[in-house]
């Protein structure tokens, strides 16, 4: 009798600017693993999972929560809004999810109300062009386009250390109260400098809110590094779930229009507490076109009827914020860069069905920057803003493909589109999504 195949420890990461459909891929694969681990980001990220036609929105909890017997682990690299997490757990429980498998790292940092206040104050100040020039003669909007959920300020406090509060502090009420009072005193001074009309923070109100959430989360708090190392030692496979995406990586993305964590596979060892050799396979997730939310350069953006058509067919509105996403043709220069950084063994091409009905499909295979042509991606936002896409045209396909069960059932031009993607980025498409539901997936 042949022994069952054990899955390698696998990462699923986004290759574009987020919203690629990672939640569906995680949900599709999760049942084969002992644990699904979120290792970065916060409640600014959103994953959608559609099961039997019902859509579930996840923000902090790993997408594997819908699989019984699979540990859902929130790692130390995540910044956690405790009130938002409790709300999410209530919603999941009402949807029938088994929350007994949840584990939350005691080393993860908290996002509290003052982080959201600081996030909003900074964005408002930057949107007015503050600091754009010393004479205040230019009023360019310099805001990053954050979700204003406090993610950046929470990571800033983590790096500053003295003003940081961690999940483990929820287990020690006296320590928690003292830290909140100290931080509120400092933040009140900061907020008055940013806005002299800022409402003072109430340390007592924040403490009461946090302790109420902490009581609910207490049973799930543990040292997740030991939990994961035990699974590695037992050779039980782990699935690592990335939030946001590679082009939003704080080091390797389109800085400064990025998020505040390491979003690609390079962040797994630090964000989960496992050694690099524990990661054995990486699957990159990409859309069949490109989207972006918030500020920042986007070379292939379409501000016409074609972009609107992609947005409406793809339901391109944020899972977390509801904001309409900017849409454009597929940028393979950017995607190949992300494949390189993550060391992808394969990719999942999502939302191919959205492109049905187009007479022509265009893909960006190079940039022209200041008159020079290059096929290499530049993550510097100022340089990328000057990039003009060089397109390659492919024939479109008219047929709807939502019922295709194998690659051979796709229209010939849809297959050619997939094959051109594979040849350019240098990685095979092991998964092709032709609809939002679990069943609408082609695996090869």
Tab-separated table of C-alpha atoms in Angstrom, residues 150-435:
chain	number	residue	atom	x	y	z
A	150	UNK	CA	-3.489	52.155	12.393
A	151	UNK	CA	-1.190	49.586	10.800
A	152	UNK	CA	1.756	51.889	10.064
A	153	UNK	CA	1.758	53.576	13.478
A	154	UNK	CA	1.537	50.175	15.198
A	155	UNK	CA	4.598	48.909	13.330
A	156	UNK	CA	6.340	52.216	14.114
A	157	UNK	CA	5.687	51.684	17.817
A	158	UNK	CA	6.966	48.126	17.495
A	159	UNK	CA	10.259	49.447	16.140
A	160	UNK	CA	10.354	52.207	18.775
A	161	UNK	CA	9.830	49.524	21.473
A	162	UNK	CA	9.113	51.775	24.457
A	163	UNK	CA	5.602	52.647	23.206
A	164	UNK	CA	4.672	49.151	22.016
A	165	UNK	CA	2.043	46.882	23.574
A	166	UNK	CA	1.934	43.175	22.738
A	167	UNK	CA	-0.731	40.508	22.871
A	168	UNK	CA	1.002	38.956	25.883
A	169	UNK	CA	0.362	42.148	27.828
A	170	UNK	CA	-3.355	41.310	27.756
A	171	UNK	CA	-2.582	38.536	30.239
A	172	UNK	CA	-1.136	41.019	32.774
A	173	UNK	CA	-3.723	43.708	33.668
A	174	UNK	CA	-1.476	45.874	35.860
A	175	UNK	CA	1.285	45.961	33.260
A	176	UNK	CA	-1.260	46.682	30.525
A	177	UNK	CA	-2.836	49.582	32.426
A	178	UNK	CA	0.566	51.133	33.133
A	179	UNK	CA	1.688	50.861	29.517
A	180	UNK	CA	-1.515	52.342	28.158
A	181	UNK	CA	-1.257	55.336	30.507
A	182	UNK	CA	2.373	55.945	29.502
A	183	UNK	CA	1.620	55.689	25.796
A	184	UNK	CA	-1.462	57.917	26.000
A	185	UNK	CA	0.552	60.637	27.731
A	186	UNK	CA	3.081	60.573	24.888
A	187	UNK	CA	0.490	60.308	22.106
A	188	UNK	CA	-1.562	63.208	23.465
A	189	UNK	CA	1.504	65.447	23.128
A	190	UNK	CA	2.141	64.145	19.608
A	191	UNK	CA	-1.453	64.646	18.508
A	192	UNK	CA	-1.545	68.222	19.787
A	193	UNK	CA	1.523	68.906	17.632
A	194	UNK	CA	-0.189	67.413	14.582
A	195	UNK	CA	-3.541	69.038	15.307
A	196	UNK	CA	-4.024	71.521	18.148
A	197	UNK	CA	-7.733	70.643	18.180
A	198	UNK	CA	-7.168	66.905	18.667
A	199	UNK	CA	-9.403	65.293	21.298
A	200	UNK	CA	-7.308	64.016	24.234
A	201	UNK	CA	-7.063	60.246	24.596
A	202	UNK	CA	-8.655	58.575	27.607
A	203	UNK	CA	-6.304	55.914	28.953
A	204	UNK	CA	-9.077	54.454	31.129
A	205	UNK	CA	-11.502	54.104	28.202
A	206	UNK	CA	-8.853	52.422	26.052
A	207	UNK	CA	-7.921	50.088	28.903
A	208	UNK	CA	-11.540	49.026	29.445
A	209	UNK	CA	-12.043	48.341	25.749
A	210	UNK	CA	-8.818	46.364	25.425
A	211	UNK	CA	-9.336	44.276	28.556
A	212	UNK	CA	-12.831	43.314	27.432
A	213	UNK	CA	-11.420	42.085	24.118
A	214	UNK	CA	-8.485	40.475	25.900
A	215	UNK	CA	-10.789	38.363	28.060
A	216	UNK	CA	-12.309	36.914	24.909
A	217	UNK	CA	-8.928	36.288	23.253
A	218	UNK	CA	-7.141	34.871	26.312
A	219	UNK	CA	-7.868	31.167	25.567
A	220	UNK	CA	-6.163	31.477	22.180
A	221	UNK	CA	-2.966	33.271	23.253
A	222	UNK	CA	0.156	31.101	23.214
A	223	UNK	CA	3.780	30.876	22.074
A	224	UNK	CA	3.129	30.073	18.437
A	225	UNK	CA	6.843	29.719	17.634
A	226	UNK	CA	6.993	26.550	19.737
A	227	UNK	CA	3.696	25.358	18.263
A	228	UNK	CA	5.075	25.658	14.717
A	229	UNK	CA	8.449	24.145	15.567
A	230	UNK	CA	6.682	21.140	17.066
A	231	UNK	CA	4.821	20.672	13.765
A	232	UNK	CA	8.076	20.965	11.816
A	233	UNK	CA	9.705	18.347	14.040
A	234	UNK	CA	6.710	16.055	13.552
A	235	UNK	CA	6.945	16.595	9.765
A	236	UNK	CA	3.380	17.867	9.696
A	237	UNK	CA	2.982	20.374	6.838
A	238	UNK	CA	2.404	24.093	7.349
A	239	UNK	CA	0.789	26.580	4.974
A	240	UNK	CA	1.943	30.200	5.308
A	241	UNK	CA	-0.578	32.848	4.301
A	242	UNK	CA	0.699	36.225	3.145
A	243	UNK	CA	-1.345	39.408	3.539
A	244	UNK	CA	-1.120	42.374	1.147
A	245	UNK	CA	1.338	41.543	-1.652
A	246	UNK	CA	4.914	41.774	-2.872
A	247	UNK	CA	4.668	45.162	-4.586
A	248	UNK	CA	3.480	46.591	-1.244
A	249	UNK	CA	6.476	45.181	0.659
A	250	UNK	CA	8.097	47.799	2.902
A	251	UNK	CA	11.559	46.951	1.534
A	252	UNK	CA	10.912	45.667	-1.979
A	253	UNK	CA	7.663	47.361	-3.005
A	254	UNK	CA	6.878	50.708	-4.634
A	255	UNK	CA	8.171	52.744	-1.708
A	256	UNK	CA	6.798	54.892	-0.101
A	257	UNK	CA	3.404	53.712	-1.394
A	258	UNK	CA	3.650	50.435	0.478
A	259	UNK	CA	2.420	48.820	3.651
A	260	UNK	CA	4.535	48.571	6.819
A	261	UNK	CA	5.501	44.893	6.869
A	262	UNK	CA	7.447	42.362	4.836
A	263	UNK	CA	4.669	41.031	2.647
A	264	UNK	CA	6.560	38.534	0.495
A	265	UNK	CA	7.932	35.107	1.407
A	266	UNK	CA	11.070	36.764	2.777
A	267	UNK	CA	9.005	37.785	5.821
A	268	UNK	CA	8.001	34.269	6.845
A	269	UNK	CA	10.988	33.341	9.055
A	270	UNK	CA	10.742	36.546	11.104
A	271	UNK	CA	6.951	36.828	11.066
A	272	UNK	CA	6.250	33.223	12.039
A	273	UNK	CA	9.376	32.276	13.984
A	274	UNK	CA	10.553	29.425	11.782
A	275	UNK	CA	13.948	28.998	10.064
A	276	UNK	CA	14.225	29.718	6.321
A	277	UNK	CA	14.827	26.043	5.536
A	278	UNK	CA	11.335	25.249	6.854
A	279	UNK	CA	9.830	26.810	3.710
A	280	UNK	CA	9.867	24.245	0.907
A	281	UNK	CA	7.501	25.594	-1.769
A	282	UNK	CA	6.140	29.001	-2.774
A	283	UNK	CA	3.008	29.627	-4.823
A	284	UNK	CA	2.576	33.150	-6.131
A	285	UNK	CA	-0.956	34.430	-6.691
A	286	UNK	CA	-1.671	36.875	-9.505
A	287	UNK	CA	-4.682	38.245	-11.297
A	288	UNK	CA	-5.048	37.866	-15.053
A	289	UNK	CA	-4.949	41.682	-15.076
A	290	UNK	CA	-3.654	44.307	-12.620
A	291	UNK	CA	-5.298	46.278	-9.822
A	292	UNK	CA	-4.149	48.684	-7.154
A	293	UNK	CA	-5.793	50.471	-4.213
A	294	UNK	CA	-4.679	53.780	-2.782
A	295	UNK	CA	-1.880	56.048	-3.974
A	296	UNK	CA	1.234	55.196	-5.912
A	297	UNK	CA	2.364	54.650	-9.504
A	298	UNK	CA	0.497	52.122	-11.646
A	299	UNK	CA	1.941	52.000	-15.195
A	300	UNK	CA	-0.828	49.943	-16.825
A	301	UNK	CA	-3.787	51.707	-15.201
A	302	UNK	CA	-6.828	52.149	-17.455
A	303	UNK	CA	-8.905	55.260	-16.830
A	304	UNK	CA	-11.418	54.458	-19.537
A	305	UNK	CA	-14.359	52.177	-20.269
A	306	UNK	CA	-12.067	49.149	-20.413
A	307	UNK	CA	-10.851	49.778	-16.860
A	308	UNK	CA	-14.433	50.270	-15.692
A	309	UNK	CA	-15.512	47.052	-17.427
A	310	UNK	CA	-12.758	45.061	-15.687
A	311	UNK	CA	-13.708	46.608	-12.322
A	312	UNK	CA	-17.385	45.713	-12.630
A	313	UNK	CA	-16.861	42.190	-14.009
A	314	UNK	CA	-14.225	41.457	-11.376
A	315	UNK	CA	-16.147	43.048	-8.477
A	316	UNK	CA	-13.049	45.087	-7.810
A	317	UNK	CA	-14.024	46.713	-4.536
A	318	UNK	CA	-12.029	46.301	-1.332
A	319	UNK	CA	-12.936	43.451	1.033
A	320	UNK	CA	-11.954	45.587	4.013
A	321	UNK	CA	-12.798	49.125	2.875
A	322	UNK	CA	-15.197	48.804	-0.059
A	323	UNK	CA	-13.012	51.230	-2.011
A	324	UNK	CA	-13.085	50.826	-5.816
A	325	UNK	CA	-9.810	49.411	-7.063
A	326	UNK	CA	-7.789	50.959	-9.846
A	327	UNK	CA	-7.718	48.524	-12.787
A	328	UNK	CA	-5.411	47.969	-15.729
A	329	UNK	CA	-3.846	45.499	-18.130
A	330	UNK	CA	-1.544	42.789	-16.796
A	331	UNK	CA	1.941	44.082	-15.954
A	332	UNK	CA	4.267	41.127	-16.494
A	333	UNK	CA	7.396	43.182	-15.783
A	334	UNK	CA	6.169	43.716	-12.226
A	335	UNK	CA	4.901	40.147	-11.890
A	336	UNK	CA	8.195	38.602	-13.004
A	337	UNK	CA	10.021	40.770	-10.445
A	338	UNK	CA	7.763	39.378	-7.715
A	339	UNK	CA	8.246	35.802	-8.916
A	340	UNK	CA	12.004	36.373	-8.649
A	341	UNK	CA	11.877	37.830	-5.125
A	342	UNK	CA	9.665	35.058	-3.782
A	343	UNK	CA	11.410	32.214	-5.596
A	344	UNK	CA	8.039	30.983	-6.844
A	345	UNK	CA	7.782	27.333	-7.803
A	346	UNK	CA	4.408	27.966	-9.438
A	347	UNK	CA	1.719	30.616	-9.792
A	348	UNK	CA	-2.049	30.721	-9.475
A	349	UNK	CA	-3.730	32.854	-12.144
A	350	UNK	CA	-6.940	34.298	-10.758
A	351	UNK	CA	-10.014	35.897	-12.334
A	352	UNK	CA	-9.247	34.744	-15.867
A	353	UNK	CA	-13.013	34.659	-16.410
A	354	UNK	CA	-13.175	38.455	-16.026
A	355	UNK	CA	-11.367	38.852	-19.366
A	356	UNK	CA	-13.958	36.882	-21.344
A	357	UNK	CA	-15.535	38.978	-24.092
A	358	UNK	CA	-12.582	41.217	-24.952
A	359	UNK	CA	-11.544	41.318	-28.623
A	360	UNK	CA	-7.949	42.093	-27.635
A	361	UNK	CA	-5.914	41.475	-24.503
A	362	UNK	CA	-2.805	43.518	-23.776
A	363	UNK	CA	0.141	42.642	-21.539
A	364	UNK	CA	3.002	44.893	-20.500
A	365	UNK	CA	6.381	43.295	-21.299
A	366	UNK	CA	8.683	46.323	-20.892
A	367	UNK	CA	8.804	49.956	-19.754
A	368	UNK	CA	10.130	53.100	-21.344
A	369	UNK	CA	11.604	55.438	-18.734
A	370	UNK	CA	13.107	58.734	-19.879
A	371	UNK	CA	13.486	57.343	-23.397
A	372	UNK	CA	15.209	54.122	-22.291
A	373	UNK	CA	13.549	50.734	-22.656
A	374	UNK	CA	13.883	48.152	-19.870
A	375	UNK	CA	12.278	44.845	-18.952
A	376	UNK	CA	13.317	45.207	-15.306
A	377	UNK	CA	10.938	46.483	-12.644
A	378	UNK	CA	11.905	49.528	-10.599
A	379	UNK	CA	10.365	49.672	-7.104
A	380	UNK	CA	11.241	53.352	-6.654
A	381	UNK	CA	7.924	55.187	-6.854
A	382	UNK	CA	9.325	58.304	-8.520
A	383	UNK	CA	11.054	56.266	-11.231
A	384	UNK	CA	8.046	54.013	-11.757
A	385	UNK	CA	5.763	57.036	-12.108
A	386	UNK	CA	7.722	57.970	-15.245
A	387	UNK	CA	7.448	54.473	-16.730
A	388	UNK	CA	5.374	54.073	-19.874
A	389	UNK	CA	4.191	50.521	-20.567
A	390	UNK	CA	5.290	48.712	-23.711
A	391	UNK	CA	2.430	46.413	-24.651
A	392	UNK	CA	2.154	43.139	-26.473
A	393	UNK	CA	-1.274	42.364	-27.936
A	394	UNK	CA	-2.937	38.958	-27.855
A	395	UNK	CA	-6.305	37.928	-29.315
A	396	UNK	CA	-9.116	37.848	-26.774
A	397	UNK	CA	-11.693	35.126	-26.199
A	398	UNK	CA	-15.456	35.546	-26.381
A	399	UNK	CA	-16.528	32.407	-24.541
A	400	UNK	CA	-17.448	32.407	-20.845
A	401	UNK	CA	-15.202	29.944	-19.002
A	402	UNK	CA	-16.771	29.617	-15.535
A	403	UNK	CA	-17.635	25.940	-16.102
A	404	UNK	CA	-14.222	24.804	-17.405
A	405	UNK	CA	-12.795	21.943	-15.333
A	406	UNK	CA	-9.470	21.464	-17.134
A	407	UNK	CA	-7.031	23.615	-19.071
A	408	UNK	CA	-7.946	21.760	-22.253
A	409	UNK	CA	-11.543	23.002	-21.857
A	410	UNK	CA	-10.465	26.644	-22.039
A	411	UNK	CA	-10.830	28.457	-25.367
A	412	UNK	CA	-7.668	28.353	-27.473
A	413	UNK	CA	-6.975	32.072	-27.002
A	414	UNK	CA	-7.399	31.788	-23.219
A	415	UNK	CA	-4.838	28.970	-23.223
A	416	UNK	CA	-2.455	31.086	-25.308
A	417	UNK	CA	-2.832	33.942	-22.830
A	418	UNK	CA	-1.914	31.651	-19.922
A	419	UNK	CA	1.004	30.166	-21.835
A	420	UNK	CA	2.408	33.617	-22.616
A	421	UNK	CA	2.262	34.499	-18.936
A	422	UNK	CA	4.119	31.305	-18.011
A	423	UNK	CA	6.847	31.815	-20.602
A	424	UNK	CA	7.483	35.446	-19.596
A	425	UNK	CA	7.591	35.028	-15.821
A	426	UNK	CA	9.397	31.665	-15.901
A	427	UNK	CA	6.976	29.777	-13.652
A	428	UNK	CA	4.145	27.344	-14.449
A	429	UNK	CA	0.511	28.098	-13.680
A	430	UNK	CA	-0.458	25.202	-11.417
A	431	UNK	CA	-3.836	26.779	-10.600
A	432	UNK	CA	-6.221	28.742	-12.826
A	433	UNK	CA	-9.314	30.289	-11.276
A	434	UNK	CA	-12.345	30.689	-13.551
A	435	UNK	CA	-14.825	31.880	-10.917
